XYZ file of C-alpha atoms in Angstrom:
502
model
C 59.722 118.501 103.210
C 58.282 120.387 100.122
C 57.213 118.583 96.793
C 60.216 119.526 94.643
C 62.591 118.711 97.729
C 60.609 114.960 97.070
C 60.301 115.177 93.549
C 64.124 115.524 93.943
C 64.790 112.878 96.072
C 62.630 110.280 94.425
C 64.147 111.602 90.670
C 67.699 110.589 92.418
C 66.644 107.535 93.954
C 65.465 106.150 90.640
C 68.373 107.052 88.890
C 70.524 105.295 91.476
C 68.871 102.122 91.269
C 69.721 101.782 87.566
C 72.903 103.074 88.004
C 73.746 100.456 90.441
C 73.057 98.042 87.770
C 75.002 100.331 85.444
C 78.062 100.914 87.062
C 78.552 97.208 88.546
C 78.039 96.406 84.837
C 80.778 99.012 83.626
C 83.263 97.783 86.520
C 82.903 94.028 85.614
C 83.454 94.969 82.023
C 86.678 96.771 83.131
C 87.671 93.900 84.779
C 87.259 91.621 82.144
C 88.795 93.514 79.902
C 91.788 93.753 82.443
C 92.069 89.842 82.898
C 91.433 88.831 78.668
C 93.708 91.895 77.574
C 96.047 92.822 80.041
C 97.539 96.356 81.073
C 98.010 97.347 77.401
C 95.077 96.188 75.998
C 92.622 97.340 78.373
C 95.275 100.788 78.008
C 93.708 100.759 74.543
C 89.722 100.008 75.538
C 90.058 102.784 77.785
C 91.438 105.748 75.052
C 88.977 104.541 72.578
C 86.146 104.967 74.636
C 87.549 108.673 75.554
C 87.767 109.044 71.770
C 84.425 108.123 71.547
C 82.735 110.582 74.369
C 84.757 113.103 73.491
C 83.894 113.254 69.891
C 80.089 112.458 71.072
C 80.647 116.417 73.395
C 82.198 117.870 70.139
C 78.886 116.957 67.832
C 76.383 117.377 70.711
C 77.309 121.239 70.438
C 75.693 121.253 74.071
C 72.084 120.703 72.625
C 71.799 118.155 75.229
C 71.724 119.914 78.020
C 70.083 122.598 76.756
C 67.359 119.902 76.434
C 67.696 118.709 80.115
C 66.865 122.721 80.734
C 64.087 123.477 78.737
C 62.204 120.776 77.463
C 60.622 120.602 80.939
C 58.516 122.577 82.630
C 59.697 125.710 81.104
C 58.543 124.610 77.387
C 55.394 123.890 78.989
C 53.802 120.517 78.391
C 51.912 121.277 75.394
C 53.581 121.596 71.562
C 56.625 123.959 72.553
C 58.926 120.958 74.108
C 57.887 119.156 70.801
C 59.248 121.996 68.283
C 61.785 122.319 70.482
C 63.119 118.883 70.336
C 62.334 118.900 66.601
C 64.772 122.117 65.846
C 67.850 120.368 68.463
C 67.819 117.257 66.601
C 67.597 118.294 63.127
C 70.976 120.467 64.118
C 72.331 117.792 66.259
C 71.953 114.765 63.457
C 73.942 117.269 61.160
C 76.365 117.732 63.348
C 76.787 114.004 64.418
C 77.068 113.358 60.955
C 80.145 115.659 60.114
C 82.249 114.183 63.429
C 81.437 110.967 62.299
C 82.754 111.560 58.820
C 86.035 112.877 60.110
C 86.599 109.684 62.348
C 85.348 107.404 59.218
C 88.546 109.144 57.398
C 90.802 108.785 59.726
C 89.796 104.949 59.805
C 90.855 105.152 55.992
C 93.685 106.413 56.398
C 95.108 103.617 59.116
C 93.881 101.037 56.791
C 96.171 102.775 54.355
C 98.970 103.238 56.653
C 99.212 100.319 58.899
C 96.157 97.524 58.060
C 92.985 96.098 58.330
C 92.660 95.084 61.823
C 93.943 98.781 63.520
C 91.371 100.284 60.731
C 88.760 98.014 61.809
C 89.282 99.489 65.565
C 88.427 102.945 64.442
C 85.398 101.946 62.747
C 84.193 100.179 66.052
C 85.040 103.777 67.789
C 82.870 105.597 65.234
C 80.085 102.980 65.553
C 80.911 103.339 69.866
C 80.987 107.693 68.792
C 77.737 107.375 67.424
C 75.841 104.933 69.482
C 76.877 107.020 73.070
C 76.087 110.655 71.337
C 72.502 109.220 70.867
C 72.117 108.158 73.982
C 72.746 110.995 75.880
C 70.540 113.110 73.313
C 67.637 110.918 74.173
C 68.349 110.700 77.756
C 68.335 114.026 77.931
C 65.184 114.751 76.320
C 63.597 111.562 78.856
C 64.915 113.447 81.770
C 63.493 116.736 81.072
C 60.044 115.288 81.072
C 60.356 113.767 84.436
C 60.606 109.853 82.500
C 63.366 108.817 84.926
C 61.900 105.601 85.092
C 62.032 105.088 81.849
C 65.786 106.069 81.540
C 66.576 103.993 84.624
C 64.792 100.614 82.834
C 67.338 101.235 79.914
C 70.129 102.012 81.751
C 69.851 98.916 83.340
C 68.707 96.430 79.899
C 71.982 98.275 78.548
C 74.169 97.087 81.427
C 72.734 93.920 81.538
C 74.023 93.415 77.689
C 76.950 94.558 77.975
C 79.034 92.609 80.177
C 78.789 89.212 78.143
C 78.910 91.467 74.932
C 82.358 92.753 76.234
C 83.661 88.982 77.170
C 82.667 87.487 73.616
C 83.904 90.697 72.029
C 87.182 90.524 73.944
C 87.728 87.108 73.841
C 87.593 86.234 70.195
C 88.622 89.651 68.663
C 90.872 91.380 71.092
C 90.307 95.245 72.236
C 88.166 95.733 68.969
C 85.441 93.132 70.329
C 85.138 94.815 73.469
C 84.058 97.912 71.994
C 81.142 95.767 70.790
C 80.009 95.846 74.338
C 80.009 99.480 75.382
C 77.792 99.834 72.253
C 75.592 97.613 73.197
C 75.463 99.339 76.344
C 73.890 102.543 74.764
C 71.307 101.403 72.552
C 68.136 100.907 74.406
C 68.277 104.291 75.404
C 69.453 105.611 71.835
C 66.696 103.436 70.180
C 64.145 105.001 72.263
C 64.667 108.433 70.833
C 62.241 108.057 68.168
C 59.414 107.764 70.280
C 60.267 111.275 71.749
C 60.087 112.867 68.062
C 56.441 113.889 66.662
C 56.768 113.778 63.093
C 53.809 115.873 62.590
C 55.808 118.446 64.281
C 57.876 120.938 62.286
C 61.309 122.580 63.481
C 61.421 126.608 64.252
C 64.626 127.984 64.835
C 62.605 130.277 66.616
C 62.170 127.261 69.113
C 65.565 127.500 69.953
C 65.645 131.092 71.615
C 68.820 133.349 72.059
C 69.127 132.618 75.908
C 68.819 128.898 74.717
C 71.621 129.353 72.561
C 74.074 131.282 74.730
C 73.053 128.939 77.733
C 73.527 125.247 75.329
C 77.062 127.511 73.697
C 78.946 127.763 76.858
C 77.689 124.910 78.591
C 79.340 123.242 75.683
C 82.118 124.614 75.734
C 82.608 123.463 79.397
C 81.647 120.042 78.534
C 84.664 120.235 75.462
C 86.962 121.310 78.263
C 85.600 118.931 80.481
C 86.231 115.227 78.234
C 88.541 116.533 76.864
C 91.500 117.951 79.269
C 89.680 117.073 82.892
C 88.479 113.710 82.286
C 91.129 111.727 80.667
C 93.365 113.572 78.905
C 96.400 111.899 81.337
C 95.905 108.811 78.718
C 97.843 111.395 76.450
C 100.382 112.705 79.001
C 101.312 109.039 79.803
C 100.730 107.394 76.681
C 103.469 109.869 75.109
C 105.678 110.228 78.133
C 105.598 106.486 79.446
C 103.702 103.730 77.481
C 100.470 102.701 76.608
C 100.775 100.324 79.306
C 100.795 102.755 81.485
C 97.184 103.958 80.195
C 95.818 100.581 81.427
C 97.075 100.918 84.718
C 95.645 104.513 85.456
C 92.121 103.387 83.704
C 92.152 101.090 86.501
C 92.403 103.193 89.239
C 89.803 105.471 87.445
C 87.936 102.973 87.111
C 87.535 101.745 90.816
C 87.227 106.059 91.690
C 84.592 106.631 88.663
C 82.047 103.854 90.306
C 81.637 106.627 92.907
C 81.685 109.266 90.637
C 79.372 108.358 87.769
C 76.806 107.683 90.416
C 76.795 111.429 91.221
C 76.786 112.235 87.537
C 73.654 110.334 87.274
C 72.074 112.058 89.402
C 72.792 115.449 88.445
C 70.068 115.660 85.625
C 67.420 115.518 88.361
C 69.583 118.196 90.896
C 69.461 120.286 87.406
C 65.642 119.827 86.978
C 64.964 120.373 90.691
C 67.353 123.554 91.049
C 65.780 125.161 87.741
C 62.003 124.604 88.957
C 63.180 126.416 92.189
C 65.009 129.241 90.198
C 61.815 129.373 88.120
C 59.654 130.283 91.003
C 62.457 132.145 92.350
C 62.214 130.030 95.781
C 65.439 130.661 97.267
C 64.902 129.153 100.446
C 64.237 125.766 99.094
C 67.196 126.557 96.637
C 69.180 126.897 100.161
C 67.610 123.907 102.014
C 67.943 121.498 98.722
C 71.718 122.440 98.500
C 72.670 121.554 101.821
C 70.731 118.777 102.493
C 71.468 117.328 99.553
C 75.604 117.517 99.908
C 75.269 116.568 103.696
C 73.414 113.075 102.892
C 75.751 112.644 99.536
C 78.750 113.377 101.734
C 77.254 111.177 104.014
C 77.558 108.620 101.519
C 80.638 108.477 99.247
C 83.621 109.766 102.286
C 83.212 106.504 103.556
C 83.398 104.924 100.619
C 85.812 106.956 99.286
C 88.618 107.237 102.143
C 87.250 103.339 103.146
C 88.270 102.390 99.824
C 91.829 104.168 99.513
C 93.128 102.220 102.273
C 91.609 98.946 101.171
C 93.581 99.344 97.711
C 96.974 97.220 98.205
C 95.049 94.480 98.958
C 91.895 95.079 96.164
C 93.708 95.918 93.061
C 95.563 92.927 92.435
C 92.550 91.058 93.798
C 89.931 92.315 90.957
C 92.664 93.280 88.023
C 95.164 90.769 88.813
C 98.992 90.912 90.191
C 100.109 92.604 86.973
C 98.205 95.730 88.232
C 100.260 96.169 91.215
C 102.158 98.826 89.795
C 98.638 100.870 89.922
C 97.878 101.138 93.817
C 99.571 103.984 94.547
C 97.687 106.277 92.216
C 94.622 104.173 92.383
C 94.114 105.292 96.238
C 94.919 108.783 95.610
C 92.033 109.087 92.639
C 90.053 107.043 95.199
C 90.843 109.180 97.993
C 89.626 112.251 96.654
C 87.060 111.309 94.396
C 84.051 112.534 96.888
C 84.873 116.048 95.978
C 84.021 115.227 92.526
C 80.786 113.974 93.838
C 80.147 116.976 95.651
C 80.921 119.321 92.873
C 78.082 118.008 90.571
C 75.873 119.534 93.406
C 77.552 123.013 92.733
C 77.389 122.421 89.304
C 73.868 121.438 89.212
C 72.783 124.552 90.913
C 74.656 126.977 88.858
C 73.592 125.662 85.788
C 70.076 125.463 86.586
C 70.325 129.360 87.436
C 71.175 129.772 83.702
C 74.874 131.058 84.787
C 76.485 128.774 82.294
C 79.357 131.300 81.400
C 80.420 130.883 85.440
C 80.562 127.191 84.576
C 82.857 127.718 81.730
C 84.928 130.151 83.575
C 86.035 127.607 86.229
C 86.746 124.461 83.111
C 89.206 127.480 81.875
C 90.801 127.957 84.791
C 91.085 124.334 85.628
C 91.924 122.902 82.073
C 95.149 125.320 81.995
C 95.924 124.542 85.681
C 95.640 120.879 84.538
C 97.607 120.727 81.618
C 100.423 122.475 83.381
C 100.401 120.409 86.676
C 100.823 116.871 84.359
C 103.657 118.410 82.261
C 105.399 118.862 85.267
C 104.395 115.971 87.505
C 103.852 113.111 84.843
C 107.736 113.177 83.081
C 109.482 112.995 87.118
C 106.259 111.087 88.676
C 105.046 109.172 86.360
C 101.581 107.411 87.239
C 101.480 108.964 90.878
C 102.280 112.191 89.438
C 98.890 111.928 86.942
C 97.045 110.355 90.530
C 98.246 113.984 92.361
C 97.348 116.206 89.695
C 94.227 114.944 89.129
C 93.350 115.079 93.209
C 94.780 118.694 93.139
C 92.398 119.902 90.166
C 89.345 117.770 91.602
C 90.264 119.904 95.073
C 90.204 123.506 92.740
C 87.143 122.472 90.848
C 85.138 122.330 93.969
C 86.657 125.262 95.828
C 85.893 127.291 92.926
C 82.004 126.233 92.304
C 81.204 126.423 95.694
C 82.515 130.289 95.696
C 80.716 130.600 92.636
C 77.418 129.503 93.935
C 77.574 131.241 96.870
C 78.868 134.627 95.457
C 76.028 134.429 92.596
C 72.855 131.884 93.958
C 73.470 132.779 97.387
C 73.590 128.832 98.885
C 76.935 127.553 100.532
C 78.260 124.703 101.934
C 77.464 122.990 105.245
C 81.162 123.317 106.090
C 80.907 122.097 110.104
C 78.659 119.027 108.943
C 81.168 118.694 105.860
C 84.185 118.546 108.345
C 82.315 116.306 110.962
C 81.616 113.745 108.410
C 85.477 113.863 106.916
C 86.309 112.966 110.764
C 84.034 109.728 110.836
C 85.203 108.671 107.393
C 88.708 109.163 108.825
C 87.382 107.168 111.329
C 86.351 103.985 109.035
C 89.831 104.416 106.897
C 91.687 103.619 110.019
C 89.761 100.814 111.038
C 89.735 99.171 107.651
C 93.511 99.925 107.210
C 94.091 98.517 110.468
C 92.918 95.059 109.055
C 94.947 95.490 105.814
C 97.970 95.958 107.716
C 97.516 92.573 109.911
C 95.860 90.658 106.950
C 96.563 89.683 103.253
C 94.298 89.198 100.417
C 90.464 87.941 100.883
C 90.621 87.668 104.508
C 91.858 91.441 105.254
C 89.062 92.771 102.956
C 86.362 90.729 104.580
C 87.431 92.202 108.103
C 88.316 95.536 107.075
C 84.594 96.721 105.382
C 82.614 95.484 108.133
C 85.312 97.073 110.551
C 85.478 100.216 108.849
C 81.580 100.348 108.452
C 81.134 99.882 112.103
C 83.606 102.446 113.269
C 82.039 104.695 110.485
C 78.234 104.266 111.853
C 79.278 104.839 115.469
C 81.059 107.754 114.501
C 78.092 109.014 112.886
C 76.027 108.202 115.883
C 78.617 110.557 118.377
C 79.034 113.387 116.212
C 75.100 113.345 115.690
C 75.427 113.303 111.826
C 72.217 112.539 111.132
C 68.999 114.240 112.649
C 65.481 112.815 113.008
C 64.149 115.019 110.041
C 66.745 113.160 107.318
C 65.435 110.368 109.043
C 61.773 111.078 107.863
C 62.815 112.361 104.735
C 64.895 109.019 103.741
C 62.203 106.944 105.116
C 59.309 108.965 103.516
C 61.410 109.051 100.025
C 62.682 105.148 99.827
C 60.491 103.736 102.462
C 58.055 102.176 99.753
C 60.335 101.040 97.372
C 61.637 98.410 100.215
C 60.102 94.931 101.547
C 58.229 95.238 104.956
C 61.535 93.592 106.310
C 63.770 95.291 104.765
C 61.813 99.228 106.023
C 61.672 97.549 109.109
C 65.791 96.497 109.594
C 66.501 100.014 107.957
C 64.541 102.237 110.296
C 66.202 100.627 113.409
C 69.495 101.669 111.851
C 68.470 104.964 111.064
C 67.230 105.351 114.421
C 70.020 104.379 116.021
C 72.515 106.618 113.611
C 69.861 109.564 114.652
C 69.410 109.074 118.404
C 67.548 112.266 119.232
């Protein structure tokens, strides 16, 4: 295994193990905004905090990730990444500033209209807008210089605060304390961002070159169509066709799908850094190796999880967000059923953005925003919540057909596809064994049979079809190995062994 191929793996690792704390901390919020608010109160938790990211990708202008680019290795590591970072933020806090103006009016304006309290809910978003759009601007500067530990020990402090910060929040002011929580959950990060600035260092527009530009333009763009029409604009679809009820019941099922999803989206920045270090040395065979190892162990991972968990869902919805989300399973295990293709398109993503081709990227948000848009007007008004589940699934599918024929017709890597369909078999495998127990079972007692079932039919599947070889066996070992207790390395090899029999 080459350095950057452990570089990567360790950069992901890292960011997992905070994002474990992360997520868990996002989910229980979600839940306890379910049970304190119900369906249309945790309907409106959800749309604000779209409002919020959404407005955060307007203002960012994609400095962010032009950041997570070039405030690495290829600004060098002496003053350059500081003028660089200088010039971004200057344009960034100007930016931030005239977005958060615009929502600050808007909160007038419902205090004029309707009252206090519904004004008093914007403000909170604007606070929410403001808090998350300095977060990622300092986690993106962290990431560039290889500080993923650093991100990782806020990411989990933030988490940490904000699941008692949502339940005080919730509890005594309603969907407008919540929000208190989710802001709490960005600060550490966003408070670290003056310790990344050098105020002996003066901005250069000349810092921020014309490649930099045209890169951080249409990589913003993609992000715009991206929050805005891919990620949630079904709250709008069912929020004017149905109710805002409704809204509550699909952030549920989003919510269960986006714990798998978000933990790919953390660890994109490092695929990014990895993939343009390769690019930079023009290494095209660990470009290839990097990209299919790394979407054969992720597959590896989340198909399980992801078809395990789809047929698990009549029995777990109503278990974590209570009987009055029964009315959400259906679309719930479709979003859950397809969410490892999201997954596996960050890997695309990654790779094609770290080659600098970020007009490709924008290309395929186009072409899947419009596809979008027209699917839900025709499946939300005759479907309603399924019809959101299906055309979300169908523009996840498109998304990741289209990336992986972009990076193969323009980086030249492509997707394991026999491994790909192998492992789709043995997480076919553990869906039938888990829905097997759901179908005999209610409640606790046919969840607590069906994961173990479905986990052992998964790893004996694995071990047939020969899913994993003795080289990801090194690799994994060589890459976590130290990170766990003598006991623990030892329990883990013996399963890796036997999942990797030759």
């Amino acid at each position: 295994m080459s350095e950057s191929e452990s570089n990567l793996l360790k950069s992901s690792l890292i960011s997992l193990a905070a994002t474990a704390i992360s997520l868990a901390a996002g989910f229980v919020s979600s839940v306890i905004a379910a049970r304190l608010l119900g369906p249309a109160g945790s309907g409106k938790v959800a749309y604000a905090l779209w409002v919020a990211t959404s407005a955060a990708t307007l203002a960012d202008m994609g400095l962010p990730q032009t950041l997570l680019r070039n405030a690495g290795t290829l600004s060098g590591n002496g003053e350059a990444w500081k003028v660089l970072v200088r010039t971004a933020l200057r344009s960034f806090i100007i930016s931030l500033g005239m977005v958060g103006a615009a929502i600050l009016v808007f909160a007038a304006i419902t205090y004029i209209q309707r009252d206090a309290r519904h004004a008093w809910f914007w403000i909170i978003t604007g606070l929410l807008f403001v808090s998350y759009a300095f977060y990622v601007f300092s986690t993106a500067i962290a990431r560039a210089r290889n500080r993923f530990a650093e991100t990782a020990r806020t990411t989990a402090i933030g988490g940490l605060l904000q699941i008692p910060f949502v339940f005080l929040g919730a509890w005594l002011f309603g969907p407008t304390g919540a929000l208190i929580g989710y802001i709490a959950r960005y600060l550490p990060q966003a408070l670290r961002l003056r310790g990344y600035i050098d105020r002996d260092t003066k901005s250069s527009q000349q810092a921020l070159t014309p490649e930099m530009h045209r890169y951080g333009r249409y990589i913003w763009l993609s992000d715009l169509i991206e929050i805005l029409v891919l990620s949630r604009i079904e709250f709008l679809f069912l929020g004017f066709f149905l109710s805002p009820t409704s809204i509550g019941y699909f952030a549920a099922g989003l919510g269960l799908a986006g714990l798998i999803e978000q933990v790919m989206l953390q660890i994109s920045p490092a695929l990014i850094v990895s993939f343009t270090e390769a690019h930079a040395r023009n290494d095209q065979r660990m470009l290839n190796a990097a990209y299919s190892r790394v979407i054969r162990i992720v597959a590896l991972i989340m198909l399980p999880i992801s078809f395990g968990g789809a047929a698990i869902m009549p029995d777990l919805m109503p278990l974590i967000f209570g009987e009055a989300f029964e009315p959400a399973i259906p679309a719930a295990a479709t979003l859950l059923a397809f969410v490892w293709i999201a997954g596996l398109s960050v890997i695309a993503w990654g790779i094609i953005g770290a080659s600098g081709r970020s007009i490709l990227l924008l290309r395929v948000q186009i072409i899947c925003g419009v596809t979008m848009i027209l699917l839900l007007t025709a499946f939300v008004p005759s479907m309603g919540l399924e019809g959101a589940a299906l055309a979300r699934a169908a523009i996840i599918t498109l998304t990741f057909i289209l990336l992986s024929l972009t990076a193969w017709k323009h980086v030249q890597v492509s997707v394991p596809v026999l491994p790909l369909a192998k492992t789709i078999l043995a997480a076919a495998t553990c869906a039938a064994a888990a829905g097997g127990c759901i179908y005999a079972l209610d409640g606790v007692p046919a969840i607590a049979t069906a994961i173990p079932a479905g986990a052992m039919a998964y790893m004996l599947a694995v071990r047939l079809l020969r899913l994993i070889n003795s080289e990801d066996v090194q690799i994994l070992m060589d890459t976590a190995g130290g990170r766990l207790t003598d006991r623990s390395r030892l329990y883990t090899s013996k399963l890796l062994v036997f999942l990797a029999p030759d």
